[in-house]
XYZ file of C-alpha atoms in Angstrom:
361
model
C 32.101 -237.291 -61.276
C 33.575 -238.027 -58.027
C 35.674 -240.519 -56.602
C 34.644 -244.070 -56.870
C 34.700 -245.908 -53.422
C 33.968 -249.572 -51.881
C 33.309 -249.590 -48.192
C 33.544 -252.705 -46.671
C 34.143 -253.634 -42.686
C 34.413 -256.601 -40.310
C 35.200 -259.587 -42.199
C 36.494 -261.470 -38.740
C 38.472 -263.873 -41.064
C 39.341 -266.988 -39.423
C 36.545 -267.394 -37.299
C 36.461 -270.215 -35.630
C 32.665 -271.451 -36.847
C 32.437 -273.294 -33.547
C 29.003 -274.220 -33.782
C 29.453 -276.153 -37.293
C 31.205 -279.585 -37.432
C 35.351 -279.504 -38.027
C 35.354 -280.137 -41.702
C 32.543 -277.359 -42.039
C 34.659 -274.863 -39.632
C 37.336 -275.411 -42.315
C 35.424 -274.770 -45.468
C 34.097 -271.418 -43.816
C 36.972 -270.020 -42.980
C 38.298 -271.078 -46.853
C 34.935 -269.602 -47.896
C 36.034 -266.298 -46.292
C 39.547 -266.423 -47.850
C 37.890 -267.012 -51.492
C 35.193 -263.458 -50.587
C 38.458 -261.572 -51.092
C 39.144 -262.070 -54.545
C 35.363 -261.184 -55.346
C 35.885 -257.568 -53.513
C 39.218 -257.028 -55.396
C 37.313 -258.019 -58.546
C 34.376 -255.922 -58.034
C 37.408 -252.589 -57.261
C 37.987 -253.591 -60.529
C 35.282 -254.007 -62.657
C 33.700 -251.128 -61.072
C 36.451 -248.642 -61.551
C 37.036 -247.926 -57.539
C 39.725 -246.055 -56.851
C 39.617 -246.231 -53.148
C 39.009 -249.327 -51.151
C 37.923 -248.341 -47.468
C 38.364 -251.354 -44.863
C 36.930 -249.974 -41.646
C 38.806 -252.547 -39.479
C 38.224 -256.480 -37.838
C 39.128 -257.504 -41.460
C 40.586 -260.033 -39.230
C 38.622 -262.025 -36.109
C 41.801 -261.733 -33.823
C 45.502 -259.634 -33.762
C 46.982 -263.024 -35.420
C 45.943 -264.598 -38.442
C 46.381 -267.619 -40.505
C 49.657 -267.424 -42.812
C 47.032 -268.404 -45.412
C 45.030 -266.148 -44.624
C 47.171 -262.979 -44.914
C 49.115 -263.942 -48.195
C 45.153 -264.030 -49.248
C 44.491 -261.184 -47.806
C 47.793 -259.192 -49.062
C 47.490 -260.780 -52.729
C 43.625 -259.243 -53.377
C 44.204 -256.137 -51.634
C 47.729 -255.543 -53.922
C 45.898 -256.930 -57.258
C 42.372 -254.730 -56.305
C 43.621 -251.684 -58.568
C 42.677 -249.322 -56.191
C 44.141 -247.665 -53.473
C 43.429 -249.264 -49.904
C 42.978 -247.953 -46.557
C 42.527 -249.953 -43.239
C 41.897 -248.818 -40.010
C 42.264 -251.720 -37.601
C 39.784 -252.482 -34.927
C 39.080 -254.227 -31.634
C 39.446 -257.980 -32.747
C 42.104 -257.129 -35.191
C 44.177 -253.728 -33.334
C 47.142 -252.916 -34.348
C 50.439 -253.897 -32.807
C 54.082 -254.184 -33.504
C 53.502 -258.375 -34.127
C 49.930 -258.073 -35.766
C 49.824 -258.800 -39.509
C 49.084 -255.614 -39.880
C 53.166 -254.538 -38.841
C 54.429 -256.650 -41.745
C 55.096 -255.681 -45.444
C 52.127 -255.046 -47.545
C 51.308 -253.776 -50.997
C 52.071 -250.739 -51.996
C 48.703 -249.416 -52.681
C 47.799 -250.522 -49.037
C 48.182 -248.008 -46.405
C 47.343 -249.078 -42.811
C 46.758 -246.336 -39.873
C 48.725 -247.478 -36.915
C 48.218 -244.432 -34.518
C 45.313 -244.021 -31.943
C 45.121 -240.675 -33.126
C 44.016 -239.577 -36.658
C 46.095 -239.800 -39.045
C 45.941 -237.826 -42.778
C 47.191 -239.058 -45.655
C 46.930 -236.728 -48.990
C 45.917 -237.756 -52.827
C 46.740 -234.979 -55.084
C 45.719 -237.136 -58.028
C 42.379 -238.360 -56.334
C 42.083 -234.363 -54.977
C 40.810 -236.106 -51.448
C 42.325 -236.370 -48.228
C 41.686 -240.036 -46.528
C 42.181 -240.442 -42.873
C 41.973 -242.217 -40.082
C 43.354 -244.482 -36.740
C 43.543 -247.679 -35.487
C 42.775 -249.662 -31.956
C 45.907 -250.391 -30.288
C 44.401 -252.583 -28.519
C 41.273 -254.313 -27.805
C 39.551 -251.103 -26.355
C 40.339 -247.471 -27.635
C 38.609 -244.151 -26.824
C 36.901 -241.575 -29.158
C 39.021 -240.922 -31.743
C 37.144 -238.708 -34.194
C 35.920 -235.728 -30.966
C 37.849 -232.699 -31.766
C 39.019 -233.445 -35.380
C 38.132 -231.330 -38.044
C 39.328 -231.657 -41.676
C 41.193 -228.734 -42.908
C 38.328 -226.628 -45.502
C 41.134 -226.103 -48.435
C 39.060 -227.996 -51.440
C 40.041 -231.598 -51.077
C 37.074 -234.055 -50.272
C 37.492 -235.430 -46.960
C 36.968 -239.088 -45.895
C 37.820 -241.060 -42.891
C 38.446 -244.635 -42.462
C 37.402 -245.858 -38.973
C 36.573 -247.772 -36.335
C 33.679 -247.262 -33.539
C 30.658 -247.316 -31.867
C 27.363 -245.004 -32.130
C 26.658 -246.275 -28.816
C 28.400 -245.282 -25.678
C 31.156 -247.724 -24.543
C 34.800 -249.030 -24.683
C 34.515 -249.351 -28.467
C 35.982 -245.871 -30.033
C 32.347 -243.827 -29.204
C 31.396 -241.931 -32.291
C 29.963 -239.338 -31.132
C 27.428 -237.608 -33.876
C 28.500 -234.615 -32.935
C 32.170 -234.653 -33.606
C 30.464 -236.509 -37.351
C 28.777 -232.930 -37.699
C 31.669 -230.649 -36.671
C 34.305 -232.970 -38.563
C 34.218 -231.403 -42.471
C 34.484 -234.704 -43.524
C 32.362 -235.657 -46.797
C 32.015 -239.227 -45.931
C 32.533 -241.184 -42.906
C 33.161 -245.206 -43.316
C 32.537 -246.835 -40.174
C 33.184 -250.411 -38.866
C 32.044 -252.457 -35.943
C 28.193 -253.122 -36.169
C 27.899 -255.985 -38.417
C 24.528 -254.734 -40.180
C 24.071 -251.552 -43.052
C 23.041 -249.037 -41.144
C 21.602 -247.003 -44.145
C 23.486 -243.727 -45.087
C 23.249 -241.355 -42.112
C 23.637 -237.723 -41.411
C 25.072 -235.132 -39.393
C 26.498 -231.654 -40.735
C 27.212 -232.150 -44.407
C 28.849 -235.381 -43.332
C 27.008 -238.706 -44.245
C 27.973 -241.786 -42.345
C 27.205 -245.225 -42.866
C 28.278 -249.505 -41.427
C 28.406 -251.583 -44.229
C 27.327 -254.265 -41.885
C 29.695 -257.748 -42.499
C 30.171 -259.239 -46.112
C 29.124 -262.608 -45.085
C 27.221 -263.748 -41.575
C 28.981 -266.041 -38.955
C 26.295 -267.097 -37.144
C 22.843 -266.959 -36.324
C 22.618 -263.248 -35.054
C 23.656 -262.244 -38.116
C 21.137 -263.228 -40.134
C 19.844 -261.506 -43.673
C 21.442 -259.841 -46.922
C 24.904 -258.959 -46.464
C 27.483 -256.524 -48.542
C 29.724 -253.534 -49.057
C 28.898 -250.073 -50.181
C 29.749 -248.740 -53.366
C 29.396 -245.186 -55.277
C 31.398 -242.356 -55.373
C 31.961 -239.259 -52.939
C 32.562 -235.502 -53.815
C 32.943 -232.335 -51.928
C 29.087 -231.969 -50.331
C 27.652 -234.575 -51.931
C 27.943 -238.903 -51.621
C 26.219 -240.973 -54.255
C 26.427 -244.702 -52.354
C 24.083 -247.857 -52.040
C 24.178 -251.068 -50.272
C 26.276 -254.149 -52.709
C 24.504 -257.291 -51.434
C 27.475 -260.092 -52.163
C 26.798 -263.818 -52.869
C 27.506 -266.277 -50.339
C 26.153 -268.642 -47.838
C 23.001 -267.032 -45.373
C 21.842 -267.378 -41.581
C 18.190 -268.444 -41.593
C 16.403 -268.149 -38.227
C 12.996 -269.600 -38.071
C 10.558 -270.324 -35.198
C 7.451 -273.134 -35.381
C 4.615 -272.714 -33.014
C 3.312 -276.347 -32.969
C 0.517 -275.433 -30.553
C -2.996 -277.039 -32.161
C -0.758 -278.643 -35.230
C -1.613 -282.242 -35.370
C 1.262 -283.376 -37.794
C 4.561 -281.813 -36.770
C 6.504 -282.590 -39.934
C 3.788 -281.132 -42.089
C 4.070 -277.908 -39.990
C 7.624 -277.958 -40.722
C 7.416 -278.640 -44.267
C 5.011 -275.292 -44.587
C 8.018 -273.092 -43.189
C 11.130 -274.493 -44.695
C 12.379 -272.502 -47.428
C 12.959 -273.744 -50.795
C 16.166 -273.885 -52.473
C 18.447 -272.934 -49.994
C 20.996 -275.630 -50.313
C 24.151 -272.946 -49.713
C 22.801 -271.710 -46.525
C 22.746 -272.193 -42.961
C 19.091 -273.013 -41.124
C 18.126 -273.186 -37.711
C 14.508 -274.153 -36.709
C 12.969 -273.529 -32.960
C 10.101 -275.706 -32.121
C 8.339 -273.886 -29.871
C 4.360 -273.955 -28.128
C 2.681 -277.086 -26.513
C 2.932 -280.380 -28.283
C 2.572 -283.765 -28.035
C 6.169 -285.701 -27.557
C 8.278 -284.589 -30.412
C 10.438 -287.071 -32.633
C 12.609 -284.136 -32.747
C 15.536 -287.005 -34.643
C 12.636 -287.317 -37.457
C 12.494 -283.507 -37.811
C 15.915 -282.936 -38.273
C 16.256 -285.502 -41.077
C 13.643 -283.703 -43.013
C 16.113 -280.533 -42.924
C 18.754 -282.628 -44.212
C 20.214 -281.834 -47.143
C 18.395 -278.822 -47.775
C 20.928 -276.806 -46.219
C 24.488 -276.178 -45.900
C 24.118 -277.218 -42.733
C 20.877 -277.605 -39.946
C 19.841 -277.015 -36.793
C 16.831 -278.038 -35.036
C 16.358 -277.346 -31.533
C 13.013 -278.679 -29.361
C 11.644 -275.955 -26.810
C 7.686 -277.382 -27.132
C 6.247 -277.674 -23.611
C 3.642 -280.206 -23.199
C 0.157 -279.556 -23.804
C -1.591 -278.456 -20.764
C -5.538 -278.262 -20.083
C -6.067 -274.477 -20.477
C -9.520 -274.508 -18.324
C -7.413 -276.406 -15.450
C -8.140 -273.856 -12.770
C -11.420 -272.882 -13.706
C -13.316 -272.737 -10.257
C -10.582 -271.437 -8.629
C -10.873 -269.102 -6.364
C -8.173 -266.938 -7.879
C -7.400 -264.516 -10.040
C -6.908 -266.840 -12.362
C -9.727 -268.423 -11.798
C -11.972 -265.011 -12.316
C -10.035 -264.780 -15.732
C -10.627 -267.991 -16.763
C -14.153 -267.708 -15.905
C -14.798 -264.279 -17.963
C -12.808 -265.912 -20.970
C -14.902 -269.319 -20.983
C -17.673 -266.945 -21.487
C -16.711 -265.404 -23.722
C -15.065 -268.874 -25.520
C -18.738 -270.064 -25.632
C -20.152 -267.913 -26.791
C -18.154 -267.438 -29.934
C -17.912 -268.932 -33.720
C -15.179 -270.095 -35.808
C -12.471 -267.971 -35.592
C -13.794 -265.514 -32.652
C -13.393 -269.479 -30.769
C -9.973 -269.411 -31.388
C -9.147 -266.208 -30.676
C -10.581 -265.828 -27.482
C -8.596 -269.616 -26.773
C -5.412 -267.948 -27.700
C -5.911 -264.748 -25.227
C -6.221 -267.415 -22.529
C -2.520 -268.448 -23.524
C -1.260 -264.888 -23.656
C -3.292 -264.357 -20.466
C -2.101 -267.627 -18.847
C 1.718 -267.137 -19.800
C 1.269 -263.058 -18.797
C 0.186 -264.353 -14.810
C 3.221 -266.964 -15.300
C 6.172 -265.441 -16.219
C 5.638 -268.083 -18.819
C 6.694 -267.671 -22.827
C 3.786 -265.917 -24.661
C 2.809 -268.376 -27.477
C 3.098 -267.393 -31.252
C -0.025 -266.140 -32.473
């Protein structure tokens, strides 16, 4: 059967949200408290038995009072047992949260070394470490979990990539026996990975903060056994980062444009429109009151450039001016489409000999 798990990471409660408006800040970071209940109700309606919180549950060493009685009260009431290895926003010290009474069923790794903890009535061994401060070394090179029957996990914090940020290297992942390996830190699922008979995997964050991280967001869920992990991606509810770029190059009626990219129904999330290409003067005010109300909250930010004469240039004696020549050829001489194809390799062209942003095509 194997043992049920949720693997969740990087939370980075009480964010600060300082691109929304105060009252908006506020209702976020609320917003984040209120996520917690829904992952201790999903523990248990799904039957986990182990919780793994792969560290920067908070977004600093210090937290909100609210926001740790919150934190302590669906982590005790989860019916599972929890495990939290603290990471670089939220490392461990002797005044963090983290040093004060919790739960019972909550254990938190406090050394910068691993640390084992045993289950006999799981039959698993869970480990792990913490940052003790905001940078930390590898932890996981040179660890290997003892081959005596238990399945081996490990709770932790780190980076695939080189750097200050607890490197996991993938191969201590291959030589370190552990069944499964639930990382933190990259705020993105990084689909289950491989190395040895260990599989690896970032949840990614429950919920995005801002505009970089955009797309579904969740935890993983399934169970792990000795050899074997049967996990998939838990998309969770809750407000999402849209990102979208208009080329208004050739469009006649900007708001129309808009209205052609703006998604439907979205009320709950967060949008942010770039205007970009050549245009004619933008009522950039009128814009953004077409995104109102359609969205938690909207952004709309002008970065149009004003329409130029693309056959300025022409008889120069130039470069430019031989590629404009061989391209005003080749514009006559086309139909249709072809026409406005061989207009838009001018732009590309143009913005290529520039330095200039290539235009959306």
């Amino acid at each position: 059967m194997g043992i049920r798990i949720l693997h969740a990471a990087d939370f980075h409660m009480d964010s600060p949200f300082d691109a929304l408006p105060p009252e908006k800040a506020a209702r976020r970071r609320k917003e984040q408290r209120d996520m917690l209940g829904r992952i201790a109700q999903l523990c248990r309606g799904g039957g986990v038995q182990l919780l793994l919180l792969s560290g920067d549950l908070l977004d600093s060493a210090s937290a909100y009072y609210e926001t740790k009685e919150t934190l302590s009260a669906a982590l005790g009431a989860c019916g599972a047992q929890v495990f939290i290895a603290p990471g670089n926003h939220d490392w461990y010290s002797s005044a963090s949260p983290y040093a004060d009474a919790w739960p019972e069923n909550v254990h938190i790794f406090t050394s910068g070394t691993i640390e084992e903890v045993v289950l006999p009535e799981l039959g698993c061994r869970v480990c792990g470490a913490a940052f003790r401060m905001d940078h930390a070394q590898s932890m996981l090179d040179g660890y290997c979990a003892p081959e005596d029957g238990l399945v081996n996990i490990m709770v932790l914090h780190g980076d695939l990539k080189e750097g200050p940020y607890a490197t996991v290297h993938e191969q201590a992942v291959a030589a370190s026996n552990l069944d499964y390996l639930a990382l933190g830190h990259v705020h993105t699922f990084s689909g289950f990975l491989h190395a040895g008979k260990t599989t690896y995997a970032y949840p990614g964050c429950p919920e995005g903060r801002g505009f970089d991280e955009t797309g579904e967001k969740g935890v993983i869920l399934g169970t792990v056994e000795r050899g074997a992990c049967d996990l998939r991606f838990f998309p969770l509810p809750g407000r999402r980062y849209l990102d979208c770029r208009l080329d208004l190059t050739g469009e006649a009626d900007a708001a129309a444009a808009l209205e052609r990219i703006l998604p439907p129904d979205r009320t709950g999330d967060i949008c942010r429109v770039t205007l970009t290409g050549e245009a004619e003067k933008v009522d950039a005010a009128a814009l953004a009151q077409l995104m109102e109300g359609r969205f938690f909250h909207a952004v709309l930010r002008d970065r149009t450039r004003p329409v130029r004469d693309i056959w300025a240039g022409l008889e120069e004696d130039t470069l430019r001016g031989v590629f404009l020549r061989k391209l005003r050829a080749v514009y006559d001489a086309a139909q249709g489409d072809d026409k406005l194809k061989a207009e838009a390799a001018v732009r590309c062209g143009l913005a290529a000999m520039e330095n200039g942003e290539e235009p959306q095509i």
